[in-house]
XYZ file of C-alpha atoms in Angstrom:
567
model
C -1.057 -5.436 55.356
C -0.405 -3.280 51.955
C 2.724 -2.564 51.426
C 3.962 0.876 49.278
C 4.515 0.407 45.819
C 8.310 1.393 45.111
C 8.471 4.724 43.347
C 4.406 4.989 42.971
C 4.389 8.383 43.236
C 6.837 9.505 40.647
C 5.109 6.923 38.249
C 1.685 9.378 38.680
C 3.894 12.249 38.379
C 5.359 11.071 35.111
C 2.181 9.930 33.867
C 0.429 13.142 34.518
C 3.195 15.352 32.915
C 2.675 12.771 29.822
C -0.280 13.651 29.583
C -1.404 16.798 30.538
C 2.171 18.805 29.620
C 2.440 16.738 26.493
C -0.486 17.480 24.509
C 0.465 21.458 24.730
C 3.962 20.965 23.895
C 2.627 19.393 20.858
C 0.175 22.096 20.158
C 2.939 24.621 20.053
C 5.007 22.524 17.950
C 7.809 21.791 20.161
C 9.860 18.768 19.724
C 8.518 16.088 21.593
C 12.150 15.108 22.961
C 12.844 18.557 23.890
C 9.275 18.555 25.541
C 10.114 15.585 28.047
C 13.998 17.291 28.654
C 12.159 20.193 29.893
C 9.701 18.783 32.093
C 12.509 16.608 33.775
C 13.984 19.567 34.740
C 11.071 21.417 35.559
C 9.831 18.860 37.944
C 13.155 17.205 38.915
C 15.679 17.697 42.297
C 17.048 20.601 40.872
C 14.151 22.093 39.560
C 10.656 22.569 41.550
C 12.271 20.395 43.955
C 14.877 22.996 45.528
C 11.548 25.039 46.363
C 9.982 22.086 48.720
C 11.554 23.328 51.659
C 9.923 26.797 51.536
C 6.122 25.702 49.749
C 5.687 21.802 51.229
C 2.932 21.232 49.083
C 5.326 21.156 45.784
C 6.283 17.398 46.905
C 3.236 16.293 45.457
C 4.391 17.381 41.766
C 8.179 17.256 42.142
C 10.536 13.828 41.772
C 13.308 14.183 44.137
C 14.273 9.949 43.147
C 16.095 9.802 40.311
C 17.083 6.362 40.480
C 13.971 4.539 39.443
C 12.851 6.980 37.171
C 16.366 6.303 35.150
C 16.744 2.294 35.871
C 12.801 2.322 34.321
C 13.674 4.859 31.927
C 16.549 2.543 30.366
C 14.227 0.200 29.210
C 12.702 2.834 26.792
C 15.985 2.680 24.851
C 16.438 -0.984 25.181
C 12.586 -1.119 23.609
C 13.679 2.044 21.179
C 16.442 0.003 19.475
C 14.410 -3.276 19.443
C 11.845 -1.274 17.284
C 14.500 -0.450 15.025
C 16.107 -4.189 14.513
C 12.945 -5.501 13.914
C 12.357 -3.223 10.931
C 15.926 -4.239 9.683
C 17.518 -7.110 8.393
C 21.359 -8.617 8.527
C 21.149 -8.214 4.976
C 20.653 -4.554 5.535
C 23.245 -3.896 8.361
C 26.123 -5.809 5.964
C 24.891 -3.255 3.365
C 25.542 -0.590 6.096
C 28.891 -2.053 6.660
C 31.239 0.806 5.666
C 29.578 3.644 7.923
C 29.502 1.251 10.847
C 32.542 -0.378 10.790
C 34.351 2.025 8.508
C 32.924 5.618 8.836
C 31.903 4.750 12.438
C 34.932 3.486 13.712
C 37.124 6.570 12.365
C 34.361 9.009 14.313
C 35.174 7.676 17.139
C 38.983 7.621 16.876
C 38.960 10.908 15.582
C 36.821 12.802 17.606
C 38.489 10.952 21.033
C 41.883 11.999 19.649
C 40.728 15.797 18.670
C 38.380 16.267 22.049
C 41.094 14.830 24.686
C 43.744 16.850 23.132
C 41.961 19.862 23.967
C 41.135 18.679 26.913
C 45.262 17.524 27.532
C 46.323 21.310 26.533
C 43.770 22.763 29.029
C 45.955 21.176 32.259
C 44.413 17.453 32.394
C 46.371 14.498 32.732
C 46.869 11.693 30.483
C 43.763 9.381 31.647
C 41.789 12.403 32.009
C 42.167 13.658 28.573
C 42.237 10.077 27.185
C 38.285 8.819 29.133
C 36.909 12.085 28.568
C 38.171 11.848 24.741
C 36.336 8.397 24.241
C 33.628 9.131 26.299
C 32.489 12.989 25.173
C 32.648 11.257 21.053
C 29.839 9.109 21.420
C 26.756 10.883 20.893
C 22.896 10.296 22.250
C 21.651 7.032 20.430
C 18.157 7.640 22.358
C 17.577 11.262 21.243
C 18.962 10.736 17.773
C 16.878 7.689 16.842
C 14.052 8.816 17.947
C 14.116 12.495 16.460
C 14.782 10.813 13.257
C 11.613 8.522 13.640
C 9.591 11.432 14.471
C 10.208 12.793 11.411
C 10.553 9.900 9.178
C 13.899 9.941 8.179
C 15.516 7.137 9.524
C 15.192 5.443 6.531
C 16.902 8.373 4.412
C 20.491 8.813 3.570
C 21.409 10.994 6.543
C 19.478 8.519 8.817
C 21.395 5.334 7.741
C 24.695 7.575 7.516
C 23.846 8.332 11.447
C 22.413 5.076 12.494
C 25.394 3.554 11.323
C 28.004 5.675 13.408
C 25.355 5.094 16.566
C 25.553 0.976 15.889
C 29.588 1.471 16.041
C 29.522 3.895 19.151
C 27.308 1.163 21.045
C 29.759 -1.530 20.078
C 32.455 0.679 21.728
C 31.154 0.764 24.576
C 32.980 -2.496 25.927
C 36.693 -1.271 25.293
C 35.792 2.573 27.122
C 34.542 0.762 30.345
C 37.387 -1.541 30.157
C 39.547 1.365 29.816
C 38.038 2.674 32.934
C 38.983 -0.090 34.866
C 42.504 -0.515 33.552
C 43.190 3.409 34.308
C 41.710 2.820 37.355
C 44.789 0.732 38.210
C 42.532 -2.569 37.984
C 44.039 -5.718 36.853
C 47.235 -6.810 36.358
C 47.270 -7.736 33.210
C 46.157 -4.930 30.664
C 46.792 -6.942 27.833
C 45.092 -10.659 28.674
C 42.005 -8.826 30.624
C 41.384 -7.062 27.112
C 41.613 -10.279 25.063
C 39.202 -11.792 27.876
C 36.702 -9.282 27.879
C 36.620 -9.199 24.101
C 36.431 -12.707 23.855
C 33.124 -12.832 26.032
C 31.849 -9.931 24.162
C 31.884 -11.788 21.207
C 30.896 -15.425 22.525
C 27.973 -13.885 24.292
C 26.882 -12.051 20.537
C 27.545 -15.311 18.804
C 25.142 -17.677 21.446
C 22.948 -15.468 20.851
C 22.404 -15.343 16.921
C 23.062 -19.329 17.120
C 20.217 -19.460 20.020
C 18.211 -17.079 18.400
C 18.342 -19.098 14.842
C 17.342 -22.390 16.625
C 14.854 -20.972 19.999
C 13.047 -17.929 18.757
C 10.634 -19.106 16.004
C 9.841 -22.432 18.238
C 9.469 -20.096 21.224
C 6.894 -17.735 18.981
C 4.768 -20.413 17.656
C 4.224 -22.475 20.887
C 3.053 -19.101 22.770
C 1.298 -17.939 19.657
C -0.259 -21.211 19.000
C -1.665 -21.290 22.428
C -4.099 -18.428 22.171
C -3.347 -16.412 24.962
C -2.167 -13.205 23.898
C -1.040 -13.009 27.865
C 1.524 -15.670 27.345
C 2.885 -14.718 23.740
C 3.410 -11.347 25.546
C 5.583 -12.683 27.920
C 7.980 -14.949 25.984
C 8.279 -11.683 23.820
C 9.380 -9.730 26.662
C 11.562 -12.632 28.006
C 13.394 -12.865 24.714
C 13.970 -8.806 24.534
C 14.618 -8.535 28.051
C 17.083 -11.990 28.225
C 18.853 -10.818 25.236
C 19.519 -7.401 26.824
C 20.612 -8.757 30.069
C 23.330 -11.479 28.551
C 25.258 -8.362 26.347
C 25.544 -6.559 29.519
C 26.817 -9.176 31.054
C 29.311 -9.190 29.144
C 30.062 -5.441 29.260
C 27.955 -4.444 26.141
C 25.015 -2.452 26.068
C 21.622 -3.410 26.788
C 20.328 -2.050 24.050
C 22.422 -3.334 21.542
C 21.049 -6.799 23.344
C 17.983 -5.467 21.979
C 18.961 -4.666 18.642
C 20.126 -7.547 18.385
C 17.005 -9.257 19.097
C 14.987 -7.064 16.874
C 17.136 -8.445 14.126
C 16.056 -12.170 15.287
C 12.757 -11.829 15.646
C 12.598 -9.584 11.690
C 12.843 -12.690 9.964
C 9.981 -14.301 11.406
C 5.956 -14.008 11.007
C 5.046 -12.236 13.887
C 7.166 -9.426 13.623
C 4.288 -6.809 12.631
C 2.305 -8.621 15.691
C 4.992 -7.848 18.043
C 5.741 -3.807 16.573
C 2.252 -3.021 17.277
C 2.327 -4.571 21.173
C 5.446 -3.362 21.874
C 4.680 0.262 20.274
C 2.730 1.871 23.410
C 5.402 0.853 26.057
C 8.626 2.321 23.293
C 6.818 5.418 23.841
C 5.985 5.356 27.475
C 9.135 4.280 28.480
C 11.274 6.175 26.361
C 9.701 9.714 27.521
C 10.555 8.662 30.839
C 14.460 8.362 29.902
C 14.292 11.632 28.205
C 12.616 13.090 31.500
C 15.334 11.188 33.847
C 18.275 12.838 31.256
C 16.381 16.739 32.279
C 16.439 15.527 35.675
C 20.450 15.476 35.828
C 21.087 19.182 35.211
C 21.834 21.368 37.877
C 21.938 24.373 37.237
C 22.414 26.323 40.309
C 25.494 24.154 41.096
C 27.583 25.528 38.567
C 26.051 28.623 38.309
C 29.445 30.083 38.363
C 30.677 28.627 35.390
C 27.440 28.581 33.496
C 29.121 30.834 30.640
C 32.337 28.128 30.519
C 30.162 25.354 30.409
C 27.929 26.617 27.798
C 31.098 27.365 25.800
C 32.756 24.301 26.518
C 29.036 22.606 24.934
C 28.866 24.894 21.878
C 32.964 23.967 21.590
C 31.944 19.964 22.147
C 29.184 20.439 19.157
C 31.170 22.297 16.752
C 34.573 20.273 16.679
C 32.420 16.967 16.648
C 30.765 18.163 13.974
C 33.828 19.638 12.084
C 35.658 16.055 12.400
C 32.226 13.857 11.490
C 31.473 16.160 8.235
C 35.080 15.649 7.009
C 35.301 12.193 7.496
C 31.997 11.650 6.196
C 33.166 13.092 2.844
C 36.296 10.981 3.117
C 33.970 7.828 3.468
C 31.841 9.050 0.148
C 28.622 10.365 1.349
C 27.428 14.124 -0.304
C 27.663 17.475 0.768
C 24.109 17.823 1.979
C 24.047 14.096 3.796
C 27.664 14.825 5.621
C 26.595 18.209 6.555
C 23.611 17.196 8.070
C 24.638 13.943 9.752
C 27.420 16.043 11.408
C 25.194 18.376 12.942
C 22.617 16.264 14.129
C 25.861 14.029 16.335
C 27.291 16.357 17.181
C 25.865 16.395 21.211
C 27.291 13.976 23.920
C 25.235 10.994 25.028
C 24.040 9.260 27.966
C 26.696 6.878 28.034
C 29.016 9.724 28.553
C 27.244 10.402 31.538
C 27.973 7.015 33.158
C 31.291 6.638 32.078
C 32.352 9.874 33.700
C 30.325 8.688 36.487
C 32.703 5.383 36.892
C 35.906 7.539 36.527
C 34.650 9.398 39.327
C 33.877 7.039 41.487
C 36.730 4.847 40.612
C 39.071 8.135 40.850
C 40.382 8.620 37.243
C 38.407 11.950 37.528
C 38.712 13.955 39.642
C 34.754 15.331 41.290
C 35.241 19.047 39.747
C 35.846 17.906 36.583
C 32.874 14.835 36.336
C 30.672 18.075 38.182
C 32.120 20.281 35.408
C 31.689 17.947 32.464
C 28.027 16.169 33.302
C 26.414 19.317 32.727
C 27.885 20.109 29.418
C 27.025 16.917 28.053
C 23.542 17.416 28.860
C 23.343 20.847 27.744
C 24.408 19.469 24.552
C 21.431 16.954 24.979
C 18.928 19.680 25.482
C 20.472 21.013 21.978
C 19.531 17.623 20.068
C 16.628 18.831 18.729
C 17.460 22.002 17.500
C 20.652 20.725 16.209
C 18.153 17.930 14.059
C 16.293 20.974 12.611
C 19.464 23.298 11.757
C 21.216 19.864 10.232
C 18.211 19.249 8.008
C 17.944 22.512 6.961
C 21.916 22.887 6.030
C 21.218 19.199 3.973
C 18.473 20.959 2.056
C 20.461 24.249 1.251
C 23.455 22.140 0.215
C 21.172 19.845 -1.904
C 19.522 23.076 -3.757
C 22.606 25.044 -3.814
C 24.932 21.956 -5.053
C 22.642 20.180 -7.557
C 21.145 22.687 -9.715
C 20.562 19.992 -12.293
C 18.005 18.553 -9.706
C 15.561 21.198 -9.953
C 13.100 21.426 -12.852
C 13.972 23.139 -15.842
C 12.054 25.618 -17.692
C 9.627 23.631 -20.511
C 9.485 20.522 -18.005
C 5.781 21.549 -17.354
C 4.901 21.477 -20.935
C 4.864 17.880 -21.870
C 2.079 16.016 -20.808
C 3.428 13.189 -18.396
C 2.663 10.375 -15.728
C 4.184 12.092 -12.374
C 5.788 9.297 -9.878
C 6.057 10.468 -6.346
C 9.130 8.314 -4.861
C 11.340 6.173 -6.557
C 11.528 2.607 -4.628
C 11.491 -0.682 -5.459
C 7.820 0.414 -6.570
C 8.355 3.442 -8.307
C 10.816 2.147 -9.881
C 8.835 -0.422 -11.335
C 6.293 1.838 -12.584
C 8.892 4.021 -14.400
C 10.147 0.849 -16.441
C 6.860 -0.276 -17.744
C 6.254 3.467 -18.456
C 9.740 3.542 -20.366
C 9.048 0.504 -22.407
C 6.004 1.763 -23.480
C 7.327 5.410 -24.341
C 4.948 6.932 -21.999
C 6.541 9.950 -20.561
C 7.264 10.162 -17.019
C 8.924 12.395 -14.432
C 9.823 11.459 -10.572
C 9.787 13.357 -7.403
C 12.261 12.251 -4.480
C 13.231 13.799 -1.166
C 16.539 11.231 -0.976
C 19.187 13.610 -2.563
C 21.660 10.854 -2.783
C 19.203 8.899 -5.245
C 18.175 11.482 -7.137
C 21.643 12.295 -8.105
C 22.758 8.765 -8.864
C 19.338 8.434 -11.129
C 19.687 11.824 -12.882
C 23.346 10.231 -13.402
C 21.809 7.260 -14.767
C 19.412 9.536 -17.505
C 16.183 8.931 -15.126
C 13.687 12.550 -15.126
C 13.839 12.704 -11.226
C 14.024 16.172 -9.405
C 14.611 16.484 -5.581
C 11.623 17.512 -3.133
C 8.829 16.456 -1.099
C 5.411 15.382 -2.866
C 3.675 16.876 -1.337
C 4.758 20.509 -2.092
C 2.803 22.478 -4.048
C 5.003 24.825 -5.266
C 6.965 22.193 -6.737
C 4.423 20.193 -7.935
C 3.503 23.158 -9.949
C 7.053 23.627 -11.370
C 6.999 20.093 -12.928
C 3.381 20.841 -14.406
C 1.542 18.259 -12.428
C -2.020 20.416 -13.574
C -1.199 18.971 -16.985
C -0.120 15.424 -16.546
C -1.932 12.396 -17.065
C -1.972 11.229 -13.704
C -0.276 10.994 -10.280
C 1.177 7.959 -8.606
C 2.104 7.777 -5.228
C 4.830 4.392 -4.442
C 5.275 6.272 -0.700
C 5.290 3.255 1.765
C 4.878 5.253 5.083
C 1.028 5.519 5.929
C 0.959 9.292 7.173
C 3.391 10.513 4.158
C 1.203 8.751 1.905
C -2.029 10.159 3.140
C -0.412 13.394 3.382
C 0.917 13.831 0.008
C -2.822 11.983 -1.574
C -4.876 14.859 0.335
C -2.722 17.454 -0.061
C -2.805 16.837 -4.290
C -6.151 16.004 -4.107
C -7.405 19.619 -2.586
C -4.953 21.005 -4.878
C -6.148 19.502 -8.144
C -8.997 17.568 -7.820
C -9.550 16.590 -11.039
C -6.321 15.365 -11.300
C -6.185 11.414 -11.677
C -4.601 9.647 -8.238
C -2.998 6.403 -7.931
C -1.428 4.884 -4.412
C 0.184 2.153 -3.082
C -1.138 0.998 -0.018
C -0.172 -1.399 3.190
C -3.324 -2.868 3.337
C -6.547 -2.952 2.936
C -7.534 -0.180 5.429
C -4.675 1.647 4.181
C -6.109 1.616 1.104
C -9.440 3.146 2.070
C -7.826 5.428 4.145
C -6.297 6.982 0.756
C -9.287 6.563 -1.015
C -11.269 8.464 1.419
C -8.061 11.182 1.039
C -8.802 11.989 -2.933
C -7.103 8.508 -4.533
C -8.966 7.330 -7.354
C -7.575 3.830 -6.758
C -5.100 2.369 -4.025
C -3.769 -0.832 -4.188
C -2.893 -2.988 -0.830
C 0.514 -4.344 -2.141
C 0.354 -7.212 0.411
C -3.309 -7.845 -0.444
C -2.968 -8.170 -4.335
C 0.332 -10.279 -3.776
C -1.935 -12.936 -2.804
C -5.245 -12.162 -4.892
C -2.437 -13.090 -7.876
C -0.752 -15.886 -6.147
C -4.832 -17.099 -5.580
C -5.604 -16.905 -9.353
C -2.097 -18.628 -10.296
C -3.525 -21.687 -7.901
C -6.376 -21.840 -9.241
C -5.408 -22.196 -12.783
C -2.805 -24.765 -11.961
C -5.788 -26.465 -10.537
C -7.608 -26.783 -14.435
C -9.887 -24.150 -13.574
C -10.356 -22.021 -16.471
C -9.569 -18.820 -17.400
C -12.557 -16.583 -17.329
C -14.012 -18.713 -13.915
C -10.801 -17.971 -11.998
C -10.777 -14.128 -13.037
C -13.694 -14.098 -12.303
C -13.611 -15.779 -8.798
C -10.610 -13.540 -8.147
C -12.799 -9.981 -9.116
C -15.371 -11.075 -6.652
C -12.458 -11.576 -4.070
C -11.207 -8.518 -4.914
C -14.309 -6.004 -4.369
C -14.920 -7.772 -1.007
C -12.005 -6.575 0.288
């Protein structure tokens, strides 16, 4: 007997919009997130699927069963923010410690207090106004994160700025469905069922860096060191998917479980293993969230009060933002970087959507007003993207318009000079030998928050991209000596290398590289030498050994050099 495969046929639905719908959303340049919002509601219940009844044959392209779709789709942001631990550190999140636990915090506090009294002067009660307050602050951690990974910015000011409010909205997630329960009229005591459900919050997050400190590298090296990649697979998966499961047992989010675990397994030796296995199913899964989010507006059911609930959207985005940009001031972050991370949270987020979905069922709200508000927070969803693009622009403006002592000055072009695009840990490096040997120099770097504390600090760095010819020609980059690139992303690196290369080709290039084939790979793009950082770490650590082993000099250089052109 062969038994149906649950939800088989909105898998090759999903799959076929992926990729057939995909590739010409990219073609015309729409955002990928917005792409998968539209086709979710293009080929969801409220879409195609309210024209079954009159052309049948529409059932073979339409989803009319939401649930596994979403309960799949979850996974993609459990997987999203375990991509994003695992290229993070504790060190790095302590760093991060005033805009989570600071700036965060007083976002959320704010923006409850300012949306629920609206919401409390427009007729609601109390509990109304108070779990729609919570609730409508927290913004889309999915869309967010992964807008700002498109476009390589989640390492930027405005990304951490905005990562670090989303790490503080998922850790108040607890107390808001607690709240929904206790308005709910569940429990008798308010007080000691708080304290409880706090206290296995935070005995479930301390097993599991205590487990994970002990368990995880163990775990990793037996299934590594058995040689089936089948096996390593799966205790990678168990770990993710265990750690998930135990935070929402105890009332957290899954994919803070997740985080979490991307932080664990970041300090070992198989992280870079595990990004690139895990990378294909991030994606999958993740554009299958974003299509079950599409799938959730209905428009013809409000079609009455489409104007008020677009209004009621626009009026969720613009005091969120209002309240975010001054407190982000207030917490020390620029003009440009406040601007823009206000704008880009300003929409509501999927949590939202099931916490208004427990008041309603648990009658705190009442159903027109959870039908009322679930399509204005994803309306506000849909406006993610666009919102990313208006934010960044508004950062940029406010960067050019507020730090005219950023841009290069007439006569900058006219001194021959080494030109340093991006001023890391690398970069930065390069400048100082430069310095001590009174080469001239000059940096370009698209983090305005750097550039101003290094222009404070007497360093020649201007604001931009690289890769921009018009300001490459500004700083006279026809007449300098040579070009180094320190960029540690591959694609920006190979971007900015071609792009100078067709340009000026006669102009000397020099790149840092990932690896070896990273290193070709700019080569091949106009570099006149790139050096794998990793790869030369241990070509050097090699020719230490070797002298410490009473080789000489010129037979260990020279074993090294041969090393070194194999590679």
């Amino acid at each position: 007997m062969h038994a149906e495969i649950p939800y088989l046929r909105e898998m090759l639905i999903f799959l076929a919009a992926a990729g057939l719908i995909m590739p010409l959303v990219r073609r015309l340049r729409i955002s990928p997130v917005l792409g998968f919002l539209c086709i979710g509601l293009l080929i969801g219940p409220y879409g195609l699927g309210r024209l079954t009844a009159f052309v049948p044959k529409l059932d073979l392209i339409v989803i009319t069963r939401t649930e596994g779709v979403e309960a799949i789709g979850e996974l993609g942001v459990v997987f999203l923010l375990f991509s994003i631990g695992l290229e993070m550190s504790f060190r790095q999140i302590w760093a991060m410690r005033k805009d989570v636990f600071g700036l965060g915090s007083a976002q959320i506090l704010v923006s409850a207090a300012a949306i629920g009294a609206v919401i409390y002067f427009h007729g609601s009660n109390v509990s109304t106004s108070v779990l729609l307050g919570l609730s409508l602050a927290l913004s889309s951690t999915a869309i967010v994160i992964q807008l700002l990974s498109e476009q390589m910015r989640l390492s930027s000011s405005p990304g951490r700025a905005a990562f670090g409010v989303l790490l503080m909205q998922d850790l108040a997630v607890v107390p808001i469905l607690f709240l929904v329960g206790v308005l709910a009229g569940h429990g008798s005591s308010t007080g000691g069922a708080a304290l409880t459900a706090f206290g296995e919050a935070f005995a479930v997050i301390l097993a599991i860096f205590l487990a994970g400190r002990f368990l995880v590298k163990p775990v990793l090296r037996y299934a590594g060191g058995s040689g089936s990649q089948e096996l390593f697979m799966a205790c990678v998966l168990l770990l993710i998917i265990g750690t998930s499961a135990l935070t929402a047992m105890a009332g957290l989010s899954m994919a803070l479980g997740a985080f979490l675990a991307g932080l664990l397994f970041a300090g070992t030796e198989y992280r870079h293993q595990i990004h690139n296995d895990m990378e294909p199913f991030k994606g999958l899964l993740l554009a299958l969230f974003f299509i079950s989010v599409g799938m959730r507006l209905d428009v013809a059911a409000v079609w009455d009060q489409i104007g008020l609930i677009f209004a009621a959207a626009a009026g969720l985005i613009v005091l969120k933002a209002a309240v975010l940009f001054v407190l982000a001031r207030l917490f020390g972050h620029s003009l440009a970087v406040s601007a823009e991370v206000a704008v880009l949270l300003g929409e509501g987020g999927e949590f939202a959507l099931i916490a208004v979905g427990a008041g309603a069922g648990l009658g705190v709200l009442t159903p027109p007003t959870a039908q009322f508000i679930i399509p204005v927070v994803v309306i506000s969803m849909f406006a993610a993207p666009g919102l990313a693009a208006v934010g960044r622009r508004i950062g940029n403006w406010l960067t050019h318009a507020n730090a005219e002592d950023t841009l290069p000055k007439d006569g900058d072009s006219a001194e021959r000079r080494v030109v340093i695009g991006g001023f890391g840990r690398v970069g930065r490096a390069i400048g100082k030998v430069l310095e001590d040997q009174r080469i001239p120099y000059l940096v370009i770097d698209s983090d305005a928050e750097l550039v101003a504390r290094e222009r404070r600090a007497g360093v020649p760095i201007h604001f931009g991209n690289a890769s921009n010819d018009r300001l490459l020609d500004q700083v006279g980059v026809s007449n300098a000596i040579a070009f180094v690139s320190t960029i540690d992303e591959r694609g920006g690196a190979e971007a900015v290398v071609s792009a100078l290369h067709r340009s000026h080709p006669n102009l000397p290039i020099y790149a840092r590289a990932k690896d070896p084939a990273h290193a070709r790979a700019l080569t091949m793009a106009g570099a006149e030498l790139a050096v794998p950082e990793a790869t030369e770490a241990g070509l050097k650590l090699s020719e230490a050994l070797l002298l410490s082993a009473g080789l000489p000099d010129n037979v260990a250089s020279a074993i090294i050099a041969q090393e070194r052109s194999a590679i």
